[in-house]
Short mmCIF file of C-alpha atoms and ligand atoms in Angstrom, two decimals:
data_model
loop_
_atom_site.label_atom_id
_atom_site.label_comp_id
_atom_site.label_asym_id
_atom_site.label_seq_id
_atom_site.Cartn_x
_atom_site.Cartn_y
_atom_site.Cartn_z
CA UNK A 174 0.00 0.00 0.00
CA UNK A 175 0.83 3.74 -0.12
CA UNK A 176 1.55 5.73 3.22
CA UNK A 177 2.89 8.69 4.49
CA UNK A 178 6.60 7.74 6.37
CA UNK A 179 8.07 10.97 8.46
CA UNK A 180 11.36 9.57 8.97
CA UNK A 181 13.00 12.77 10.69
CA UNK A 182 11.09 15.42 12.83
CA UNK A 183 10.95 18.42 10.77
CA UNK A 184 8.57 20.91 8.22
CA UNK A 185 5.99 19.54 6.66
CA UNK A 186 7.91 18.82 3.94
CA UNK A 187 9.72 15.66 6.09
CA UNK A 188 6.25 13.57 5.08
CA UNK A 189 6.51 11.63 1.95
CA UNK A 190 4.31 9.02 -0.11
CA UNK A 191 5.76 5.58 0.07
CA UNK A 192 4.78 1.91 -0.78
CA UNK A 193 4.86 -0.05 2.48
CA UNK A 194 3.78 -3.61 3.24
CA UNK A 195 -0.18 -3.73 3.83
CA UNK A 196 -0.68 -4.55 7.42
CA UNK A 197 -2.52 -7.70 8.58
CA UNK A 198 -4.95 -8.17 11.12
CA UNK A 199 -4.70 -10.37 14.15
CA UNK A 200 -6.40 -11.43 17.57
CA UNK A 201 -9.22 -8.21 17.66
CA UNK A 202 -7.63 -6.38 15.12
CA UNK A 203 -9.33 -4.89 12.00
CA UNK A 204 -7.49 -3.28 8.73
CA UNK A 205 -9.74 -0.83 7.67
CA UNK A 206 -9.18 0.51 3.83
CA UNK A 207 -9.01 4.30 4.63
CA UNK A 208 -11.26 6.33 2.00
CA UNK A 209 -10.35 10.22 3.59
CA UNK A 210 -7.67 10.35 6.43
CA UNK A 211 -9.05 13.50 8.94
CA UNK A 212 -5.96 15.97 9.45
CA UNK A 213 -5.59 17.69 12.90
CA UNK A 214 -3.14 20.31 14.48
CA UNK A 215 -1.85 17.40 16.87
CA UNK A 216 -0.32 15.43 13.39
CA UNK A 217 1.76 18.79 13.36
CA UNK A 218 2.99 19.13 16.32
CA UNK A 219 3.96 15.44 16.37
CA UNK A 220 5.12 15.83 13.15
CA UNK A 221 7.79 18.41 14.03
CA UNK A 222 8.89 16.93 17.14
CA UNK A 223 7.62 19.63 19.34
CA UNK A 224 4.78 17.71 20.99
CA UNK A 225 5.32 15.58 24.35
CA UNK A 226 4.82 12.53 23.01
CA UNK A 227 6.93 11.82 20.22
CA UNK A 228 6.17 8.78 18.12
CA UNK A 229 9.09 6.35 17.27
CA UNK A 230 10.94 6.98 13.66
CA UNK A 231 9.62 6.00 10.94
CA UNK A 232 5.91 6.32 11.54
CA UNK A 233 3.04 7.07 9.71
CA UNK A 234 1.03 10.41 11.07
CA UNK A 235 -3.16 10.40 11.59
CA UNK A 236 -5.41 9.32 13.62
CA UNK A 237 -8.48 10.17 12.37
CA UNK A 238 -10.05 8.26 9.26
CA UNK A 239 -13.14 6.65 7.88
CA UNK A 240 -13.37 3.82 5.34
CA UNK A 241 -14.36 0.60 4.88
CA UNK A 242 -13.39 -2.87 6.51
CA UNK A 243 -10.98 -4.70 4.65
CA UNK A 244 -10.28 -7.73 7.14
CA UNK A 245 -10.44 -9.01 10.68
CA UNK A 246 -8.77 -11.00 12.99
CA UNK A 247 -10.06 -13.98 14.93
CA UNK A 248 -11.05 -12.55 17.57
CA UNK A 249 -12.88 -9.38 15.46
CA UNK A 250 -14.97 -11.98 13.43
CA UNK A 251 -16.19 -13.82 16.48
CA UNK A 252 -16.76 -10.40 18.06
CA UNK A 253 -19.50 -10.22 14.87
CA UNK A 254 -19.60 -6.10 15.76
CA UNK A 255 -18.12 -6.18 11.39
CA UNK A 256 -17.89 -7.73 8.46
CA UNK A 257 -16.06 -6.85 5.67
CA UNK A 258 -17.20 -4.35 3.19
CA UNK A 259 -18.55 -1.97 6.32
CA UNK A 260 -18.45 1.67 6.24
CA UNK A 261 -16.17 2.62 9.57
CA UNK A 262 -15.09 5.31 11.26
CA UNK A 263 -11.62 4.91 13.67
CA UNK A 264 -10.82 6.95 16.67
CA UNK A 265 -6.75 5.98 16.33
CA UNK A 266 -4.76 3.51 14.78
CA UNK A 267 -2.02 1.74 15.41
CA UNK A 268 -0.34 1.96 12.32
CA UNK A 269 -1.71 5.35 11.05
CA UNK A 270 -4.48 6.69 9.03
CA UNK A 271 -2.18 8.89 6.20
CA UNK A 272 -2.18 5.56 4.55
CA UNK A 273 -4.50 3.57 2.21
CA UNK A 274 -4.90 0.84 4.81
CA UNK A 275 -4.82 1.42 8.33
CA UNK A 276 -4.32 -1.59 11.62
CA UNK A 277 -7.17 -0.68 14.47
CA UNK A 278 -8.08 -2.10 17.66
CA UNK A 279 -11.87 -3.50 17.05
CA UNK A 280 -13.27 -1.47 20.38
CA UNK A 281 -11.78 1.10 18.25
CA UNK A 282 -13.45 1.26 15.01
CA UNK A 283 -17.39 2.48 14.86
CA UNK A 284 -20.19 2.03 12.15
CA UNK A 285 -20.54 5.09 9.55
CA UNK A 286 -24.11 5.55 9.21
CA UNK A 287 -25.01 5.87 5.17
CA UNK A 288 -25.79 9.39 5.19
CA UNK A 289 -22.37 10.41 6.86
CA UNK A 290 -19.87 10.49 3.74
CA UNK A 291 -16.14 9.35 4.50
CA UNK A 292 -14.87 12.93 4.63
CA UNK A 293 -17.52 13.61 7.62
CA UNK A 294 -16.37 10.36 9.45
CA UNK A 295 -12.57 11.24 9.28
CA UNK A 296 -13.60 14.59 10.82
CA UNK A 297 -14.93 12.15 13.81
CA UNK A 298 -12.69 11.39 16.77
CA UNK A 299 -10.21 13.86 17.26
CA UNK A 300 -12.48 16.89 16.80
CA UNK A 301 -15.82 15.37 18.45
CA UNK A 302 -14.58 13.30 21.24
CA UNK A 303 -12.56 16.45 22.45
CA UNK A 304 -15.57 18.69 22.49
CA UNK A 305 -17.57 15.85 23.93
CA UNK A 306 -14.92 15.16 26.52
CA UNK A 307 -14.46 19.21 27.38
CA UNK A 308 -18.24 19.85 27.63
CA UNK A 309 -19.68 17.07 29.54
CA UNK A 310 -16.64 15.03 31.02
CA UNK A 311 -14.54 17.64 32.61
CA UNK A 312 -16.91 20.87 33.13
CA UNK A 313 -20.20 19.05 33.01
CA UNK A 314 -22.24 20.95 31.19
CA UNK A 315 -26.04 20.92 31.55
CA UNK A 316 -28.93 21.85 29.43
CA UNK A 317 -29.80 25.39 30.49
CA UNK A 318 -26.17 26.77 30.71
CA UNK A 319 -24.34 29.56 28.52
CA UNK A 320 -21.22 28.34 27.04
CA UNK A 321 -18.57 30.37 24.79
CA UNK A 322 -16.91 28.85 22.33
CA UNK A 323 -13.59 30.31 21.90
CA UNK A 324 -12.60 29.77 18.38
CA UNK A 325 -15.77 28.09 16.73
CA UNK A 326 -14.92 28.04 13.56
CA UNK A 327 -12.38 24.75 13.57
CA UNK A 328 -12.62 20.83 14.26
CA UNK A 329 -13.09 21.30 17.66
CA UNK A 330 -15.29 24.41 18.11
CA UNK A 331 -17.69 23.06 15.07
CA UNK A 332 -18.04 19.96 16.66
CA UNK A 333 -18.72 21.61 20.47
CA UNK A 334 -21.32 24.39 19.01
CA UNK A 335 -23.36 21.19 17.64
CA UNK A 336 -22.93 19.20 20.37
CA UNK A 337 -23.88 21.84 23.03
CA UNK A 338 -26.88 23.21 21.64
CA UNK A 339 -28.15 19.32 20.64
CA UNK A 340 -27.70 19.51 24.37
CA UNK A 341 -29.66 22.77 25.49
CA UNK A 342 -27.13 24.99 25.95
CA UNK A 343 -27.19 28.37 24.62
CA UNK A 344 -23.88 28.86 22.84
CA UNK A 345 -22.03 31.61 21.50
CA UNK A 346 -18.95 31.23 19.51
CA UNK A 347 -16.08 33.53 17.77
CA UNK A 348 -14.53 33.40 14.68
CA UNK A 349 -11.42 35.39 13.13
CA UNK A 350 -13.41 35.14 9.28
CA UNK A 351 -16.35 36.01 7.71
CA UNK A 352 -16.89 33.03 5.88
CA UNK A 353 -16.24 31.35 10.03
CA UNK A 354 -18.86 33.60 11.17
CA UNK A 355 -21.65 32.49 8.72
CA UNK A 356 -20.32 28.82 9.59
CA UNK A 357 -20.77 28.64 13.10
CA UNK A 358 -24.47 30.62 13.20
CA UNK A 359 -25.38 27.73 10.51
CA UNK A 360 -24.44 24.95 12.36
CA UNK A 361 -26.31 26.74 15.84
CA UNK A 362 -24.63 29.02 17.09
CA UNK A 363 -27.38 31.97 18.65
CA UNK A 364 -24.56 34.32 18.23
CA UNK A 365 -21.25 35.02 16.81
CA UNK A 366 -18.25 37.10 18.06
CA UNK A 367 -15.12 38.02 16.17
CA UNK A 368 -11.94 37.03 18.40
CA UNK A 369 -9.63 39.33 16.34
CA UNK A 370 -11.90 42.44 17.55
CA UNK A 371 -10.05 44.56 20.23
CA UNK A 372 -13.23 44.63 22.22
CA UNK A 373 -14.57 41.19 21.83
CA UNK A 374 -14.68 40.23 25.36
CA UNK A 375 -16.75 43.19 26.28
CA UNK A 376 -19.17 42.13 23.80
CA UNK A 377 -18.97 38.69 24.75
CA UNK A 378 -19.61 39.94 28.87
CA UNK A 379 -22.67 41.69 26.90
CA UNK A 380 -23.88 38.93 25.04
CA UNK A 381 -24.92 37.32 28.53
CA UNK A 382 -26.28 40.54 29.82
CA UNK A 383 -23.35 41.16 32.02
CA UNK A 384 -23.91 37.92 34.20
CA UNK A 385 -21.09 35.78 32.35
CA UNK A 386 -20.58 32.56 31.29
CA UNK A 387 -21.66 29.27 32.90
CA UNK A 388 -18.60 27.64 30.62
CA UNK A 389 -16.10 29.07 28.17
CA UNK A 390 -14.17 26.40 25.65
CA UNK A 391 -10.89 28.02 25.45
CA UNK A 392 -9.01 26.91 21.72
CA UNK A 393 -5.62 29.34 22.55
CA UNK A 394 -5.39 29.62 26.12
CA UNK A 395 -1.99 31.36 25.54
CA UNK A 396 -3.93 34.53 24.30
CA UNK A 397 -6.97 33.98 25.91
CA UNK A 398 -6.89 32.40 29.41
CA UNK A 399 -6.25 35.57 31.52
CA UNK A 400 -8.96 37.68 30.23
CA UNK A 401 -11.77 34.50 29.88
CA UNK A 402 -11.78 34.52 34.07
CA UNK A 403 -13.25 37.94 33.82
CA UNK A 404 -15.85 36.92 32.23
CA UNK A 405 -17.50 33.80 33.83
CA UNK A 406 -20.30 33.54 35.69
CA UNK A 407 -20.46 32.76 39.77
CA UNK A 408 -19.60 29.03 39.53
CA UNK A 409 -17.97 28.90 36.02
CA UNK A 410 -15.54 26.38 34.47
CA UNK A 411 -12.89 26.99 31.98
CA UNK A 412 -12.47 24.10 29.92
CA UNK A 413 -8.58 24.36 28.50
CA UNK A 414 -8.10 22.76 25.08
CA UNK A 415 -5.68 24.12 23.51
CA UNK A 416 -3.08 26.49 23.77
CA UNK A 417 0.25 27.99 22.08
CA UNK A 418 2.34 29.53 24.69
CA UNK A 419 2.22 30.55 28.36
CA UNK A 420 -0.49 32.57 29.81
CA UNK A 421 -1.34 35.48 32.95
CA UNK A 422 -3.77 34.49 34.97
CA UNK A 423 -5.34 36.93 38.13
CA UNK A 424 -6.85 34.05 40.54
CA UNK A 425 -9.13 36.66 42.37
CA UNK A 426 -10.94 36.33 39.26
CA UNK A 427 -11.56 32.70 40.36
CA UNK A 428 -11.96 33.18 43.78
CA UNK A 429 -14.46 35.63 43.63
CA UNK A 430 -16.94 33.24 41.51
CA UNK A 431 -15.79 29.86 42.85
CA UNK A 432 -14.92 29.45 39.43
CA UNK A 433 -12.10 26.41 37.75
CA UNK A 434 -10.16 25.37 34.83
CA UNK A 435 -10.20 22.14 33.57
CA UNK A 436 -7.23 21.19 31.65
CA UNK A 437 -7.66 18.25 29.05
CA UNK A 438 -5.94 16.04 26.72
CA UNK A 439 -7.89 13.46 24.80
CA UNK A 440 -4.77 11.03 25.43
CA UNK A 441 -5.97 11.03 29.11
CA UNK A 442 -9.53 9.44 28.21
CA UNK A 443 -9.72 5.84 29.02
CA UNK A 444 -10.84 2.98 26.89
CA UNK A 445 -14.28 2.87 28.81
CA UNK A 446 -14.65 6.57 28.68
CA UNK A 447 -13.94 6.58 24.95
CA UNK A 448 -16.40 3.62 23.81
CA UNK A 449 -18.96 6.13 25.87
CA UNK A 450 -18.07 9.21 24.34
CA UNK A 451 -18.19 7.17 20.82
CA UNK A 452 -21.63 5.90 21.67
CA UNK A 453 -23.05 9.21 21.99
CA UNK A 454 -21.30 10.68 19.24
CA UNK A 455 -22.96 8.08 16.60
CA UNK A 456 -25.99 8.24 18.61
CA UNK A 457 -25.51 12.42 17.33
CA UNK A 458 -24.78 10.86 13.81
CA UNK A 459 -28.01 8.99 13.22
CA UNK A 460 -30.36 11.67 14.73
CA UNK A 461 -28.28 14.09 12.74
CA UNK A 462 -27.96 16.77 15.65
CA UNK A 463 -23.94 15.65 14.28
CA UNK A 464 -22.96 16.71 10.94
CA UNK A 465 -19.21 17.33 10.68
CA UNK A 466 -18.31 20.27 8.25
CA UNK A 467 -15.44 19.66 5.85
CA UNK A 468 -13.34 22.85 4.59
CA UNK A 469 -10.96 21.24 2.19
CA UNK A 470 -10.43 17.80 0.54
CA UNK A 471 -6.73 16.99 -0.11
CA UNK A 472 -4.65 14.42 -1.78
CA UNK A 473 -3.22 12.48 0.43
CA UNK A 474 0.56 12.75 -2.17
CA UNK A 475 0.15 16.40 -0.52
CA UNK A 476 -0.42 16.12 3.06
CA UNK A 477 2.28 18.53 3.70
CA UNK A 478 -0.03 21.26 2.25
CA UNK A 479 -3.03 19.92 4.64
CA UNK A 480 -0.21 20.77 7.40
CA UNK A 481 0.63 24.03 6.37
CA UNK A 482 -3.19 25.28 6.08
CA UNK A 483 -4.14 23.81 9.00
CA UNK A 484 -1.26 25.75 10.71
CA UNK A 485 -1.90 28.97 8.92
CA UNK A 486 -5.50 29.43 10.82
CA UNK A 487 -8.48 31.08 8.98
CA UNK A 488 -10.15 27.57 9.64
CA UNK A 489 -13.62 26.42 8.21
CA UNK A 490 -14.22 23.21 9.27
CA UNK A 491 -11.59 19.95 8.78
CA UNK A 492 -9.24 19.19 6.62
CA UNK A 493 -9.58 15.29 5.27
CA UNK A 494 -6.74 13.56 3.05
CA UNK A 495 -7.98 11.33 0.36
CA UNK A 496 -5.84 8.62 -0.69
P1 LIG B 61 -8.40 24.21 13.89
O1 LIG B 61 -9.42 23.46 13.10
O2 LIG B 61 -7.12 24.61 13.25
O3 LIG B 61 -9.11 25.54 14.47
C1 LIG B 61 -8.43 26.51 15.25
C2 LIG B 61 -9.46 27.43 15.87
O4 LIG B 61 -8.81 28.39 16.72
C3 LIG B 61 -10.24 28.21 14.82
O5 LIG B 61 -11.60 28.25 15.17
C4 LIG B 61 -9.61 29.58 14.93
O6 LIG B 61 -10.47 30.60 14.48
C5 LIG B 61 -9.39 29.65 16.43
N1 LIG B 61 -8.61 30.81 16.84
C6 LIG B 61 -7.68 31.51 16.14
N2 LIG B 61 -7.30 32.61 16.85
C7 LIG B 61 -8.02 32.60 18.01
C8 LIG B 61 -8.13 33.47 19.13
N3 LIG B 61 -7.38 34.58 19.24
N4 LIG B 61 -8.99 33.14 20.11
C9 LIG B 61 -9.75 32.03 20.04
N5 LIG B 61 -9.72 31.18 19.01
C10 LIG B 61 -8.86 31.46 18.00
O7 LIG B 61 -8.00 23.42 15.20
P2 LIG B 61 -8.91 22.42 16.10
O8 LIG B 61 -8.74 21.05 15.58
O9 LIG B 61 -10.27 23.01 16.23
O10 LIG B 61 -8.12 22.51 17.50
C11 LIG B 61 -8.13 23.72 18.26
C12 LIG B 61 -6.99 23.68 19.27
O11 LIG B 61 -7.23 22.65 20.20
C13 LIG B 61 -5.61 23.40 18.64
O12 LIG B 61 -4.63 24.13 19.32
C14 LIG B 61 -5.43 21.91 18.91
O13 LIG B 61 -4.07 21.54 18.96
C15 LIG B 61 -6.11 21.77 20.25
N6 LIG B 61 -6.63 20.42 20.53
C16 LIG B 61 -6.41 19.91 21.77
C17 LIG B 61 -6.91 18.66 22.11
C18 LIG B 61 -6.72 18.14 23.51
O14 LIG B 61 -6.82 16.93 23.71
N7 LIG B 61 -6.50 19.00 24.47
C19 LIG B 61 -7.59 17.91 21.15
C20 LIG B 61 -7.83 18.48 19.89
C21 LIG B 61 -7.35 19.74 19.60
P3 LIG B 61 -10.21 31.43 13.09
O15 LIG B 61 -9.34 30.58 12.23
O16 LIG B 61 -11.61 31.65 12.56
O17 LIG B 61 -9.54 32.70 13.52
#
């Protein structure tokens, strides 16, 4: 098969399209035949070496993809959960999804309901399960509450503005486009903020009517952190998922509301907790309160491009490969 192989950390440029051997599936392992490979900030980082955990050289990058099932192990045919010929989604792999065919644990791999295209299930884990996991598993959000979204407009603040007002919440997001801001009020947002605005956390205070915000997702903590706590509610949570840098922080602002921050990395969530968080996101898929946005369709030969857009910001929804 052709993969990606990184075989030094480096630029994008250090990924390149190689025949490998196709892997084969044993015990309660499935090879799924990857039709769109989803393409996340994390495969960056990883990607130039910068991130904790740094994958052994050579490796293949992804772990998002959808396709079809190609074979099974023993143990994944007695399981009887697939057969081959299924449409699949994967939250990880353990060879890597920048390929044609990808290795996956069974628990791992989830049915693709028919009106969910490839593209859409490749924009699955990553994005979905760390909204899901933000919202409900670390600041446990309930119907009723007002959450920001800060930066909508991506993977990650798509997925939370659908899953949060599925859920009852009444959800305002920013974006740094216009083409984001039209985005985000499509897919439910009641109202949109733009993050590059000098006074958008005024507005944002003003958007709740001065009381503040039951829950803020924070996508650049780095900028944003110091200047969310001001703006919470008595009682509010700060749900940290991603950030660029160091940030200031004044704790009175805490004190004074009994507010928190919840830090989070999706490599934290445990097997159980994952199968759960999977079981409500395709529960989201087949009522269709989930419909994942894609931006940009990309050959997977030129994956380094999908790394330099998604690093360039000015995000609408996920980038997929398609190999
Ligand atoms: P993405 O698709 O590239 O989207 C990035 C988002 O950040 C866009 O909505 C962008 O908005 C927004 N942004 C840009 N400037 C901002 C600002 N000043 N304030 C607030 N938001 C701003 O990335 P993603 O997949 O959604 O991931 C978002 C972040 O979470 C990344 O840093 C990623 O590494 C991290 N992450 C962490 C975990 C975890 O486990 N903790 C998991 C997944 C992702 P515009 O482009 O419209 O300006």
């Amino acid at each position: 098969m052709k993969a990606i192989r990184v075989k030094e950390f480096g630029g994008p440029e250090v990924m390149r399209l190689e025949e490998v051997p196709d892997p084969k599936p044993s015990g309660a392992q499935v090879v799924v035949r990857i039709r769109a490979a989803g393409v996340n900030p994390v495969d960056a980082y990883m990607r130039a070496g910068t991130y904790p955990r740094k994958p052994a050289l050579p490796y293949t990058p992804g772990t998002d993809g959808a396709g079809t099932v190609e074979s099974l192990g023993a143990d994944a045919t007695a399981a009887k959960r697939f057969k081959v010929g299924d449409r699949v989604y994967l939250a990880g792999s353990l060879s890597g999804t920048y390929a044609e065919l990808a290795l996956c644990e069974e628990q791992f791999v989830f049915p693709l309901p028919a009106h969910i295209s490839f593209a859409q299930g490749a924009a699955m884990h990553v994005p979905y399960a760390t909204a899901y996991r933000a919202l409900f598993q670390r600041a446990h959000a309930v119907a009723g509450e007002t959450l920001l979204v800060h930066g909508a407009s991506g993977g990650v603040g798509i997925a939370a503005v659908q899953l949060a007002r599925a859920a009852g919440l009444r959800v305002i997001g920013t974006v740094g486009s216009e083409r984001g801001r039209k985005l985000v009020l499509d897919e439910g947002a009641h109202e949109v903020l733009d993050h590059s605005a000098a006074n958008h956390f005024e507005e944002a205070l003003a958007a709740t009517g001065g009381r503040g915000y039951d829950l803020i997702l924070e996508m650049l903590a780095n900028v944003n952190l110091g200047r969310d706590l001001g703006i919470l509610a008595v009682h509010g949570r700060v749900s940290v998922v991603g950030s660029r840098g160091n940030a200031e922080i004044t704790p009175r602002d805490m004190m004074g509301r009994d507010g928190a921050i919840f830090g989070m990395s999706l490599w934290n969530t445990t097997p159980h907790e994952l199968i759960s968080i999977h079981a409500a996101l395709t529960a989201g898929l087949e009522n269709k309160t989930l419909r994942p946005v894609i931006g940009e369709e990309i050959p997977l030969a030129e994956a380094a491009r999908a790394h330099t857009t998604i690093m360039a910001g000015g995000a609408y929804g996920k980038i997929v490969l398609i190999p």
